[in-house]
Short mmCIF file of C-alpha atoms in Angstrom, two decimals:
data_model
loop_
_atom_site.label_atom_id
_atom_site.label_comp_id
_atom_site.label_asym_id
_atom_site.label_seq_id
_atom_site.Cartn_x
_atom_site.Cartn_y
_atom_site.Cartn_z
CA UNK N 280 1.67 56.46 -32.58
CA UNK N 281 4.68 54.34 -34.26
CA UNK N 282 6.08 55.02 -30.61
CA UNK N 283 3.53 53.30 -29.39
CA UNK N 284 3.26 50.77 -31.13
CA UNK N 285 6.82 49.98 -31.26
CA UNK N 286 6.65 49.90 -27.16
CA UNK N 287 3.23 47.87 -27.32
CA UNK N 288 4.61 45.06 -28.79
CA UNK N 289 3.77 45.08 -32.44
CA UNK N 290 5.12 43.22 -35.92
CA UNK N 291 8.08 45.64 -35.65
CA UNK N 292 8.94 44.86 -31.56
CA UNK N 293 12.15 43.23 -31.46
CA UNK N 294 12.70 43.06 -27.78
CA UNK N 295 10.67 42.10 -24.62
CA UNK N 296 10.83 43.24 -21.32
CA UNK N 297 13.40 40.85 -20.82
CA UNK N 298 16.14 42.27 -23.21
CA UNK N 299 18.63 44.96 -21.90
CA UNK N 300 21.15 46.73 -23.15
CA UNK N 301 24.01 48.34 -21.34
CA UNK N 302 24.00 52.49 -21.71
CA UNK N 303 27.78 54.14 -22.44
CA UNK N 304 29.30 56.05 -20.09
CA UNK N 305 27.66 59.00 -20.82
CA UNK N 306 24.24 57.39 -19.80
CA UNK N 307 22.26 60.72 -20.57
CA UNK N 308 19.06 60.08 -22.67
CA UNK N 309 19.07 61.30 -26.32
CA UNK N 310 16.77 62.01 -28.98
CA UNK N 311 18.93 62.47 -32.50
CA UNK N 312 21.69 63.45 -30.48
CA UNK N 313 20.24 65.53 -28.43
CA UNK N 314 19.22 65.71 -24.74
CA UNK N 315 15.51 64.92 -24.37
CA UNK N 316 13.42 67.36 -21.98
CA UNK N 317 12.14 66.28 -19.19
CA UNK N 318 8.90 66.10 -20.00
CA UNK N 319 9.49 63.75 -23.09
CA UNK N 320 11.69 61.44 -20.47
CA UNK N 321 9.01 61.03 -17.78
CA UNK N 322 6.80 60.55 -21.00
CA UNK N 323 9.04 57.73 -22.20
CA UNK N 324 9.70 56.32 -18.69
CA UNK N 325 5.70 56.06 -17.93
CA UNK N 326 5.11 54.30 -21.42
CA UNK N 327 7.82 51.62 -20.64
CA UNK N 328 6.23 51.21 -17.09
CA UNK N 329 2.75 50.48 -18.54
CA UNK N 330 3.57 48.21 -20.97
CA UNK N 331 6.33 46.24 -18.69
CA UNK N 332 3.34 45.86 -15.97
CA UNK N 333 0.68 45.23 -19.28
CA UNK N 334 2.80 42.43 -20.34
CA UNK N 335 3.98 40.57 -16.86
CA UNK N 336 -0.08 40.91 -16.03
CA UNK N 337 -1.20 39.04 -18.91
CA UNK N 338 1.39 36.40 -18.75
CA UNK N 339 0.23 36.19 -14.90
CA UNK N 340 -3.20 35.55 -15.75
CA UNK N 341 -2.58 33.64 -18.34
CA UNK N 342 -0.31 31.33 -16.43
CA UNK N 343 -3.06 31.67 -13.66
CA UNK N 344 -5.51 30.30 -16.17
CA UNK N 345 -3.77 27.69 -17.42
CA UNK N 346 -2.88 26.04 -14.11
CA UNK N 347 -6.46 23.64 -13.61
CA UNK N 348 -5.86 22.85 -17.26
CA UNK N 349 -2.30 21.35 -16.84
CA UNK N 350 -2.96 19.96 -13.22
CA UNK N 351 -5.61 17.46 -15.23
CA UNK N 352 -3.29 17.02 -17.83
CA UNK N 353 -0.85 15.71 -15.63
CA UNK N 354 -3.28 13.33 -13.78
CA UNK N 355 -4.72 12.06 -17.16
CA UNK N 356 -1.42 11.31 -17.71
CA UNK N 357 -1.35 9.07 -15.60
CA UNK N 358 -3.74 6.73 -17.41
CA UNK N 359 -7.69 5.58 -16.49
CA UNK N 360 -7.64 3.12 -13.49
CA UNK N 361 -9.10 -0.16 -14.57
CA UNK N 362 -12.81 -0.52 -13.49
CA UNK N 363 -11.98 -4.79 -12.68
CA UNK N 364 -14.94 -5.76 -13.95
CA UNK N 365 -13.90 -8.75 -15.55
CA UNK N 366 -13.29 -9.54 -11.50
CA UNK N 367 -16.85 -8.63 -10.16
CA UNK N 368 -18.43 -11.12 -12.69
CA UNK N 369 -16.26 -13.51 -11.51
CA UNK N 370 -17.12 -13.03 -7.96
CA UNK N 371 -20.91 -12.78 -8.85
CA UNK N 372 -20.49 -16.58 -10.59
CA UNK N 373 -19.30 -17.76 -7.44
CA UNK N 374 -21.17 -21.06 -7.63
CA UNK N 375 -22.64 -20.07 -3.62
CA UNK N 376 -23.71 -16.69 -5.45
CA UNK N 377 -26.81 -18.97 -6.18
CA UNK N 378 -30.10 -17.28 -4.17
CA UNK N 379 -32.54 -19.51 -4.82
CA UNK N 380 -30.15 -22.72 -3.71
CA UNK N 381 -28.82 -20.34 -0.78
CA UNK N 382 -32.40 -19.76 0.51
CA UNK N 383 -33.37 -23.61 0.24
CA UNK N 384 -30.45 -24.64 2.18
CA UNK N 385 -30.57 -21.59 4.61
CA UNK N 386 -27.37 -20.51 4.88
CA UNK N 387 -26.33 -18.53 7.80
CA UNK N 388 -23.91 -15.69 7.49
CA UNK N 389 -22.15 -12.78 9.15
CA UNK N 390 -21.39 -9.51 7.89
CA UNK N 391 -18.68 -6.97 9.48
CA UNK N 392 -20.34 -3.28 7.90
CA UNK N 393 -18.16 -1.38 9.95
CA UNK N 394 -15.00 -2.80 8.62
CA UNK N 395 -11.58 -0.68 8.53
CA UNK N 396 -11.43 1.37 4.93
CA UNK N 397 -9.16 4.11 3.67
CA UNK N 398 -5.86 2.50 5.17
CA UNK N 399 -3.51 0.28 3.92
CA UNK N 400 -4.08 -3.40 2.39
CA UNK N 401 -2.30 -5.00 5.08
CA UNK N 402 -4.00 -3.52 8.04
CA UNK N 403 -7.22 -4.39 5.92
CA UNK N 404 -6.44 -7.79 5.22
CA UNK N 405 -4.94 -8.46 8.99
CA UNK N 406 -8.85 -7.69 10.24
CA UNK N 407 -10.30 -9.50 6.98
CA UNK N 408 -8.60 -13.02 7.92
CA UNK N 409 -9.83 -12.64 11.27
CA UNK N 410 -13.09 -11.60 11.01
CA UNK N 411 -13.21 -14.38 8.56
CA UNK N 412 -12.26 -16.87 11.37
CA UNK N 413 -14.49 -15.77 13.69
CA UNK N 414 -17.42 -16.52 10.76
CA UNK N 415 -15.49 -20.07 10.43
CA UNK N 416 -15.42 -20.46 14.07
CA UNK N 417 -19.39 -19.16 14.08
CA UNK N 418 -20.42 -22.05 11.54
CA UNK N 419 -21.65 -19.24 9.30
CA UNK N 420 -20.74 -17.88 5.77
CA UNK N 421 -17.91 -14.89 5.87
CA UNK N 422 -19.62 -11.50 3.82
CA UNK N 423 -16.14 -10.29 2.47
CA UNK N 424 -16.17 -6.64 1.24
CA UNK N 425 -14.20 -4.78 -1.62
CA UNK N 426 -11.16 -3.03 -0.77
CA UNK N 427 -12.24 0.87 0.12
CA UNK N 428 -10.27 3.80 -0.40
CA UNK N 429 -12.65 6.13 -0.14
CA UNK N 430 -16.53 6.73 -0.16
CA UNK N 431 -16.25 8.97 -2.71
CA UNK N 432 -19.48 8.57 -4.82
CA UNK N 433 -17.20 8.95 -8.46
CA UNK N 434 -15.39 5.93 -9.12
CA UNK N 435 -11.65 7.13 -8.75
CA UNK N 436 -10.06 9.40 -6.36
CA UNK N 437 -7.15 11.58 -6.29
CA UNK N 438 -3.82 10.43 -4.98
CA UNK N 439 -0.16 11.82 -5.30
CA UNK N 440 -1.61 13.66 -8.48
CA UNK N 441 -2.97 10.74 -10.13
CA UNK N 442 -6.52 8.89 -10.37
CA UNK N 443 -6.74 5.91 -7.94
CA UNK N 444 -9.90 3.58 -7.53
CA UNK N 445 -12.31 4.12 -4.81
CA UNK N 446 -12.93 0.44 -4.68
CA UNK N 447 -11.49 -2.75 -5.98
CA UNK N 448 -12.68 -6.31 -5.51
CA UNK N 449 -10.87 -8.39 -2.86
CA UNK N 450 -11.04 -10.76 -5.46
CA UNK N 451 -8.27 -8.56 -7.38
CA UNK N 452 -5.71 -8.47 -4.11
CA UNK N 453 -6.24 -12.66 -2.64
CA UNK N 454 -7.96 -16.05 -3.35
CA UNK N 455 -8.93 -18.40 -1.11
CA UNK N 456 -11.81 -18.44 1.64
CA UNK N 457 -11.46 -15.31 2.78
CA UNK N 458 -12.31 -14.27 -0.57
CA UNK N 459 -15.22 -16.72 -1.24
CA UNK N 460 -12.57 -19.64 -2.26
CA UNK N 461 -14.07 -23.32 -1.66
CA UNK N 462 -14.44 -24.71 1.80
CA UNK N 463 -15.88 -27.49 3.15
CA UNK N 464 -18.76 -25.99 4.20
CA UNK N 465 -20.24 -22.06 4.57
CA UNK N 466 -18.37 -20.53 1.69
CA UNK N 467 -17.78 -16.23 2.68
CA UNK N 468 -20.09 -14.50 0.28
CA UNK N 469 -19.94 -11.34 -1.23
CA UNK N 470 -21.52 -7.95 0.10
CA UNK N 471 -23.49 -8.21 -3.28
CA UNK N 472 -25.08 -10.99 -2.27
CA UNK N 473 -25.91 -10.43 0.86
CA UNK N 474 -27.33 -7.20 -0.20
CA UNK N 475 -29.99 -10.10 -1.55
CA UNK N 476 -30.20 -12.72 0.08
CA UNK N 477 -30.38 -10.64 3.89
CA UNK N 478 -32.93 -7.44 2.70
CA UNK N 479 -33.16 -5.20 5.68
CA UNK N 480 -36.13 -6.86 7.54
CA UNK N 481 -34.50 -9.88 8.07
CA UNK N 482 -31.40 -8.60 9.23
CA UNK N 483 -30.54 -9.32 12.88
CA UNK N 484 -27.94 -6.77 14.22
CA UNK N 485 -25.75 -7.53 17.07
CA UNK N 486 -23.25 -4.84 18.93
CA UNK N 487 -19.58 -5.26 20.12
CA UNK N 488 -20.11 -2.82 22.69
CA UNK N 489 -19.38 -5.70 25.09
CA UNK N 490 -16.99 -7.92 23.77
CA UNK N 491 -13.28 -7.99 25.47
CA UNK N 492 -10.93 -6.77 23.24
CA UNK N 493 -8.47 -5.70 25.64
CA UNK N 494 -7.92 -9.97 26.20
CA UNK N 495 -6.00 -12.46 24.24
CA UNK N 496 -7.06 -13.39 20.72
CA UNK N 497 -8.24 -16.19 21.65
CA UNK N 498 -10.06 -15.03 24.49
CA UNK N 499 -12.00 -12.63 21.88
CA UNK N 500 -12.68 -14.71 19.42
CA UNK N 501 -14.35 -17.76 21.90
CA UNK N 502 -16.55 -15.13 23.15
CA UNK N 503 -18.04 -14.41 19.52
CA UNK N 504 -18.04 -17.82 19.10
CA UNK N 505 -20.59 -18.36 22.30
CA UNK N 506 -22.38 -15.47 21.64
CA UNK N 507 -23.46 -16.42 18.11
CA UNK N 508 -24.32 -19.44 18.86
CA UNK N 509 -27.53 -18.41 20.58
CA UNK N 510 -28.23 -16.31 17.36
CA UNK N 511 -30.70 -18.04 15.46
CA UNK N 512 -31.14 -15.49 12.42
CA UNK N 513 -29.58 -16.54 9.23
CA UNK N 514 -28.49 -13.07 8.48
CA UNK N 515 -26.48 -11.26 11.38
CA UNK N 516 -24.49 -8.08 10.85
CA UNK N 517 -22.25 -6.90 13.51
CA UNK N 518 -22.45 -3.34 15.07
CA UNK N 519 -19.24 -2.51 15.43
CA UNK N 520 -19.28 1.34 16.05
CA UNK N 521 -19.15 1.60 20.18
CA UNK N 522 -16.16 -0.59 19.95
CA UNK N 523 -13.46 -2.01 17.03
CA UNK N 524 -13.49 -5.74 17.77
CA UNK N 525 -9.70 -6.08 15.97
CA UNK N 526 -8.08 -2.50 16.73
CA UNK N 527 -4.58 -1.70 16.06
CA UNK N 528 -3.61 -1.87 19.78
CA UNK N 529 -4.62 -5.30 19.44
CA UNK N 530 -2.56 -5.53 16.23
CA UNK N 531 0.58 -3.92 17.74
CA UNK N 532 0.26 -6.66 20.76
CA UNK N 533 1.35 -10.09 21.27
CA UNK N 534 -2.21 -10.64 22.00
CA UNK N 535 -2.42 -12.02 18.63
CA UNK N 536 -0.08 -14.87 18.96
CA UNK N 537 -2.67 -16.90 21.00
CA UNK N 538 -4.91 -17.42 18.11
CA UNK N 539 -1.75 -18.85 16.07
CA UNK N 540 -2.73 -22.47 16.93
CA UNK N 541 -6.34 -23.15 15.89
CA UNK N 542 -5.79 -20.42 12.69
CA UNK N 543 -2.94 -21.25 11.29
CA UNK N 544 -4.55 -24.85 10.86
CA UNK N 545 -7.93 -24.13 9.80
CA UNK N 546 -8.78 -23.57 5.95
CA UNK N 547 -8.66 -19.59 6.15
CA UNK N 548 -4.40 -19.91 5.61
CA UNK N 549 -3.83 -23.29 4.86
CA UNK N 550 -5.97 -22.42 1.74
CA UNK N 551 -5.05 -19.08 1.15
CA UNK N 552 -3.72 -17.98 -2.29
CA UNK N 553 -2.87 -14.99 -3.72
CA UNK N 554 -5.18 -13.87 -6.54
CA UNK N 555 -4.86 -15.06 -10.06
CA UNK N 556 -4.27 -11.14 -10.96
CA UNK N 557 -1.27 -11.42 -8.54
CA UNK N 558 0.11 -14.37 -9.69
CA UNK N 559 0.21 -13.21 -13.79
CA UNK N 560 2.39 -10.50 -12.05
CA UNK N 561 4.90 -12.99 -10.51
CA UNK N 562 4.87 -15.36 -13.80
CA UNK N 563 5.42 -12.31 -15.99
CA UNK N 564 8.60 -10.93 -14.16
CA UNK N 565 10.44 -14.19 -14.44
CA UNK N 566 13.25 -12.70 -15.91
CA UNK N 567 13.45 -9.88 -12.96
CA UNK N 568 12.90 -13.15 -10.36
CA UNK N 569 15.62 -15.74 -12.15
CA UNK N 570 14.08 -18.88 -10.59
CA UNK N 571 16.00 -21.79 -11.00
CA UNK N 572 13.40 -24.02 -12.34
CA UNK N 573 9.75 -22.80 -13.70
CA UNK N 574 8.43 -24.83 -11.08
CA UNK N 575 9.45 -23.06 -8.11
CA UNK N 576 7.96 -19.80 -9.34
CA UNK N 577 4.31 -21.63 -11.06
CA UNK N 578 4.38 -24.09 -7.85
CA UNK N 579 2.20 -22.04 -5.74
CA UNK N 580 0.38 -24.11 -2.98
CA UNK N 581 3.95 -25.85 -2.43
CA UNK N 582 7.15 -25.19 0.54
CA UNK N 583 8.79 -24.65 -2.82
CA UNK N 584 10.80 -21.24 -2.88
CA UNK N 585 13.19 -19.33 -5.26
CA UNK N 586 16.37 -20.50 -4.16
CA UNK N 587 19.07 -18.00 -3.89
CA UNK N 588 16.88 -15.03 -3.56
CA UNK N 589 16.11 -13.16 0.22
CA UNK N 590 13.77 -10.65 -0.24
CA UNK N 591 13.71 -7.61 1.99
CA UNK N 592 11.31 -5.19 2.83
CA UNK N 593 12.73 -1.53 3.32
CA UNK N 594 9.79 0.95 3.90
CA UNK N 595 10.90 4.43 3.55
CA UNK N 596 9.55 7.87 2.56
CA UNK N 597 6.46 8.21 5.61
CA UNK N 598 8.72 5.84 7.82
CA UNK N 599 11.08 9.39 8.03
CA UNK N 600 8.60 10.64 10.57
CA UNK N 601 6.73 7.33 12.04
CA UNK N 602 9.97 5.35 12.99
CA UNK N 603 10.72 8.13 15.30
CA UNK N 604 7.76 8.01 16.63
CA UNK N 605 7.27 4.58 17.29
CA UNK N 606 10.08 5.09 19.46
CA UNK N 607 8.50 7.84 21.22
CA UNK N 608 5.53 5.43 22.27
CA UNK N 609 8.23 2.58 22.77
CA UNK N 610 6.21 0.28 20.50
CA UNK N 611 6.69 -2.97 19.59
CA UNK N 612 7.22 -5.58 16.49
CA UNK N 613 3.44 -5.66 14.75
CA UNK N 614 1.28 -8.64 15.34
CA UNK N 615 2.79 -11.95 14.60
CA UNK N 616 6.28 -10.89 14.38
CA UNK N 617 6.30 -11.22 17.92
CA UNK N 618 6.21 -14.72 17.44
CA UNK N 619 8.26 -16.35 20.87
CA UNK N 620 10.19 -18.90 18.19
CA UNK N 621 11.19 -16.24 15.45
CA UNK N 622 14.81 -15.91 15.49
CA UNK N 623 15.26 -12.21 16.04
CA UNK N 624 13.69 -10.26 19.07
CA UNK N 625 13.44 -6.84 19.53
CA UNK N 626 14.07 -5.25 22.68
CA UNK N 627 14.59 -1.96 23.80
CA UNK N 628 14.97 -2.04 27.41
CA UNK N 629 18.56 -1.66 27.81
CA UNK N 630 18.90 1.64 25.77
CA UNK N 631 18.05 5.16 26.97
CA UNK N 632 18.25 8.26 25.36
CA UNK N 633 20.21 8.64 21.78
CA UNK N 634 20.98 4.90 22.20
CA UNK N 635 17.08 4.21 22.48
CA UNK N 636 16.40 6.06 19.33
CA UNK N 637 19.37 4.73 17.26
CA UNK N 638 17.92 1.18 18.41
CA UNK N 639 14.79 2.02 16.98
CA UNK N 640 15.94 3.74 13.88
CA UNK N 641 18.53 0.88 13.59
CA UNK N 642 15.38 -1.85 13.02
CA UNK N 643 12.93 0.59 11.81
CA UNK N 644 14.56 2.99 9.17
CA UNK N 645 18.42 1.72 8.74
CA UNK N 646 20.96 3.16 6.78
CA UNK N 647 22.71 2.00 3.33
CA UNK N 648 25.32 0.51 5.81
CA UNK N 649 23.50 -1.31 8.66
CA UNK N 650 21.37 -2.79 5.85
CA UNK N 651 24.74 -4.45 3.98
CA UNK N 652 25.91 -5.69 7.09
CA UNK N 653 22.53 -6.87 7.91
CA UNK N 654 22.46 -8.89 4.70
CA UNK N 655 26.16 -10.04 5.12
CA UNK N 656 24.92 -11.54 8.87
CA UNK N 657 21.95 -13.75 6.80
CA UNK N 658 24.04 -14.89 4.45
CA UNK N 659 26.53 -15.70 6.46
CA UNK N 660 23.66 -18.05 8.24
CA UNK N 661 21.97 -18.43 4.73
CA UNK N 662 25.92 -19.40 2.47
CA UNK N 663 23.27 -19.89 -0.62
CA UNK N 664 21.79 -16.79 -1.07
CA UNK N 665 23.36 -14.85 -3.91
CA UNK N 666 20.63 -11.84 -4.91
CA UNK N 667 18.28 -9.61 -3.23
CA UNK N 668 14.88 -8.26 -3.97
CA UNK N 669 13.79 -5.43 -2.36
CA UNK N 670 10.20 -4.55 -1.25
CA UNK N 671 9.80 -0.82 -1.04
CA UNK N 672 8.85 2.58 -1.64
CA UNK N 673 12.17 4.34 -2.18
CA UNK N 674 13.74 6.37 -4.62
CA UNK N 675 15.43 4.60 -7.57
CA UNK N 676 18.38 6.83 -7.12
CA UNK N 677 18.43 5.75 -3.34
CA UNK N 678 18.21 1.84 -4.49
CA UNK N 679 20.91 2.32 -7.21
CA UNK N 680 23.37 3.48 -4.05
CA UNK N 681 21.96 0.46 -2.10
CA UNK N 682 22.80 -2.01 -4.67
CA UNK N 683 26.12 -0.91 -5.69
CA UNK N 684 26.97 -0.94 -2.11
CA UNK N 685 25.97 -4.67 -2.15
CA UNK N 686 27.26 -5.71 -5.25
CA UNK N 687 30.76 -4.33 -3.16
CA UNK N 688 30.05 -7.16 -0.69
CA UNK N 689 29.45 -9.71 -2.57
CA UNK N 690 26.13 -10.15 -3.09
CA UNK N 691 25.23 -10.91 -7.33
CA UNK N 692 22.48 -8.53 -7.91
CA UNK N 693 19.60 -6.06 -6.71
CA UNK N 694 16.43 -5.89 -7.57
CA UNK N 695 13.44 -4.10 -6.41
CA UNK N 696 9.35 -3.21 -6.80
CA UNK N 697 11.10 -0.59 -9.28
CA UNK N 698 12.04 -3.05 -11.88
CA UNK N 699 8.86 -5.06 -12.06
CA UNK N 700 6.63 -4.60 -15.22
CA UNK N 701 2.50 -4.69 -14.71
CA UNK N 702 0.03 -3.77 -16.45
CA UNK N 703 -2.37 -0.94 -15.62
CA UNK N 704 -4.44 -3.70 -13.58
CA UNK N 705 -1.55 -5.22 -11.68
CA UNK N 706 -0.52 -1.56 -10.91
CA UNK N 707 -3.16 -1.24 -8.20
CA UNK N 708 -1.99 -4.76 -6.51
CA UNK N 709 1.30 -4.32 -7.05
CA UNK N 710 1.64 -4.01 -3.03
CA UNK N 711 0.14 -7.92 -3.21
CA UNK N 712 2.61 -8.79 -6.00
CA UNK N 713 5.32 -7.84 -4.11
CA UNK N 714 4.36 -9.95 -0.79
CA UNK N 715 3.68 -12.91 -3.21
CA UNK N 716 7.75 -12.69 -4.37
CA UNK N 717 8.53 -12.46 -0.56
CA UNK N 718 6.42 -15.66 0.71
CA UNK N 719 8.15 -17.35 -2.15
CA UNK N 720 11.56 -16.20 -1.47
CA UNK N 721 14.47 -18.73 0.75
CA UNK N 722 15.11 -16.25 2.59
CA UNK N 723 12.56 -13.07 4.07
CA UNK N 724 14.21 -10.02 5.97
CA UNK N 725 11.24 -7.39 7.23
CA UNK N 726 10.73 -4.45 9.37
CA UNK N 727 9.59 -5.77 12.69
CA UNK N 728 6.69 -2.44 12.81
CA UNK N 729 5.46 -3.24 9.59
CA UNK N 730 2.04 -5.19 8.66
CA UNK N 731 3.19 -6.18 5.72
CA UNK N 732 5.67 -7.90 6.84
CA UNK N 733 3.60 -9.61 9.60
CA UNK N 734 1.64 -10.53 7.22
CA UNK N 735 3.77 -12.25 5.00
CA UNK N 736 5.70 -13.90 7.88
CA UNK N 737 1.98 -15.60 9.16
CA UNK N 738 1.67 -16.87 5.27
CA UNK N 739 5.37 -18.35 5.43
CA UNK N 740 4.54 -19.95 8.71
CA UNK N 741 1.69 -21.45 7.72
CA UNK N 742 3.14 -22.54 4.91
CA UNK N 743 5.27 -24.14 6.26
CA UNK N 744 8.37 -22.79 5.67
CA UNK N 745 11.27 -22.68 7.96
CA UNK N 746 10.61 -20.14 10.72
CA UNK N 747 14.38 -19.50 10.69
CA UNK N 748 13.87 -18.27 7.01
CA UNK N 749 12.03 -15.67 8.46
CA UNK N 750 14.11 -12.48 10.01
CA UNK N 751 13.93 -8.67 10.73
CA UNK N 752 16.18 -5.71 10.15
#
């Protein structure tokens, strides 16, 4: 029994199963001295077997049983999203959040239900401004939706082992008309509201399964123009499942570029602003930004930028596998940065084979040394610029090789999404805070494929700003 119990694992156990201890030359076992019989050593051998498998199956299950425990431990970690509630009063004391004033004035307005969801902001807010002009177009007031991640019916999700909202206001991300900002006349409401003001019965519901989109923007949009105009209903909702009236071939096309005229003039951009959520962001991470004057970082409805400073966009980690794709499909810059009068064009005609793919990868996912002589070429057009700041989703350990290689050639300082401080609501739009630096910066270097970047290079137009200042990789 003291055997046993010394085997087992008891008060006078010194050693685990993980101790050993090397036998002399003479590696015959010994009892007192004395050979042990066989017996005793199959005895011995078949204790230390059971308790060595004992032991490693506890720990197993253990280990086993523990595993749920630390997965939430590490999410929780992580922190409670924000519920941006403080927001969704705000949008529901929009002052054309009034029913009783909306149904005495009968307002007309148009709802997209079948909107995109559970993709990126920018490919959301591309089809958001747009669906917005064809409401402005329409004469009728824009129903602008939350941002959706999921349909989940709890209010977070989870994503890269952490809890991410399944909705957040748009009111969090932008400002502006889009958003239910002041217009002249048929401010966008929110789905709330409409929810309302439009019950079910009075609902008119009109399908896409017609419309051309397969023709230039323009072409779309002035036959939703004509075809609402016939619609007398105050409340119209568009049916949108036969056929995506905004797709992403339509995004990846030129076909965009005709609509440039009549919407970079109408309120939709030249009122848009980033939300005041965003712009605490910016105003907190002065110090990160160095403006040279408060006024060109609080000025934000101005041409004013933060001189000195190009910002660049270098999208990494997923862009491994899609930029050599895109190259497999030959595809081209997304929407507006195929603007004809943008300064850099991309074209991939001449190059077959590994010269076709090293174009691609060249504009798409460049290395630590095309992107310093990259920035040496702008500066060398750009003799003011001094510091970067670098949109992305790489590896600080990736960006600290980046920058020293910079700081080699010349260039003052790096900065990047890394180094800016938010607070747990900023952390969900930190995507927006970073486009806000980059319309504000002198200088704007993006990947051609990305909708970010088109998306920021349509708010710098529109702006204003010179459409040299805006360049690719």
């Amino acid at each position: 029994m003291d055997l046993w119990r010394r085997l087992a694992g008891g008060p006078e156990h010194r050693y685990s199963e993980e101790d050993y201890e090397l036998l002399g030359a003479d590696s015959s076992p010994r009892l007192n001295g004395l050979p042990l019989a066989n017996g005793a050593q199959r005895r011995r051998r078949s204790i230390l077997q059971a308790c060595v498998h004992h032991l490693t199956l506890r720990r197993i299950l253990i280990f086993v049983a523990l595993i749920p425990f630390l997965i939430v431990i590490g999410v929780l970690w992580s922190g409670i999203p924000p519920s941006y509630e403080d927001i969704r009063r705000f949008e529901r004391q929009l002052p054309q959040h009034n029913l009783t004033q909306a149904r005495g004035e009968r307002r007309m307005y148009l709802r997209f239900p079948d909107h995109l969801w559970g993709h990126g902001l920018n490919n959301v807010l591309q089809e958001a401004i747009l669906m917005s002009y064809v409401a402005y177009m329409s004469n009728r007031s824009f129903v602008f939706e939350d941002y959706v991640w999921s349909h989940s019916p709890f209010p977070y999700t989870l994503y890269d082992f952490a809890l991410r909202p399944v909705r957040i206001p748009l009111n969090a991300f932008i400002s502006g008309p889009t958003a239910g900002g002041p217009m002249d006349h048929h401010e966008a409401v929110s789905a709330e509201f409409w929810e309302s003001a439009c019950p079910p019965e009075k609902r008119r519901v009109v399908s896409s399964k017609d419309t051309p989109n397969d023709a230039e923007g323009i072409v779309i949009v002035e036959w939703w123009v004509k075809k609402l105009k016939d619609v007398l209903d105050e409340c119209v909702e568009i049916d949108s499942s036969e056929k995506v009236i905004f797709d992403f071939p339509f995004f990846d096309s030129e076909r965009i570029v005709s609509l440039w005229p009549g919407l970079s003039t109408s309120p939709i951009l030249t009122d848009y602003l980033w939300s005041p959520l965003v712009q605490s962001a910016v105003f907190r991470n002065f110090v990160v930004l160095q403006p040279a004057s408060a006024k060109s970082l609080f000025d934000i409805s101005s041409k004013t930028t933060l001189s000195g400073l190009v910002a660049l966009h270098l999208r990494r980690g997923d862009y491994r596998r899609h930029c050599p794709r895109l190259a497999g499909w030959e595809s081209r810059y997304n929407g507006l940065n195929q603007f004809p009068t943008l300064p850099d064009r991309f074209d991939p005609e001449p190059y077959k084979g590994d010269a076709h793919m090293a174009y691609y990868m060249e504009h798409c996912l460049p290395t630590v040394e095309q992107i310093v002589e990259r920035l040496r070429a702008v500066r060398k057009e750009n003799p003011g610029l001094r510091r970067v700041y670098v949109l992305t989703n790489a590896w600080g350990w990736w960006l600290n090789g980046l920058k020293g290689a910079l700081q080699k050639d010349g260039w003052d300082d790096l900065t990047s999404s890394l180094d800016i401080k938010l607070d747990s609501a900023q952390t969900y739009v930190a995507m927006a805070v970073d486009m806000a630096i980059a319309e504000k910066a002198e200088v704007f270097v993006g990947n051609g494929f990305s909708s970010l970047t088109s998306n920021i290079v349509m708010l710098r137009m529109a702006k204003g700003l010179n459409i040299s200042s805006n360049r690719f990789l």
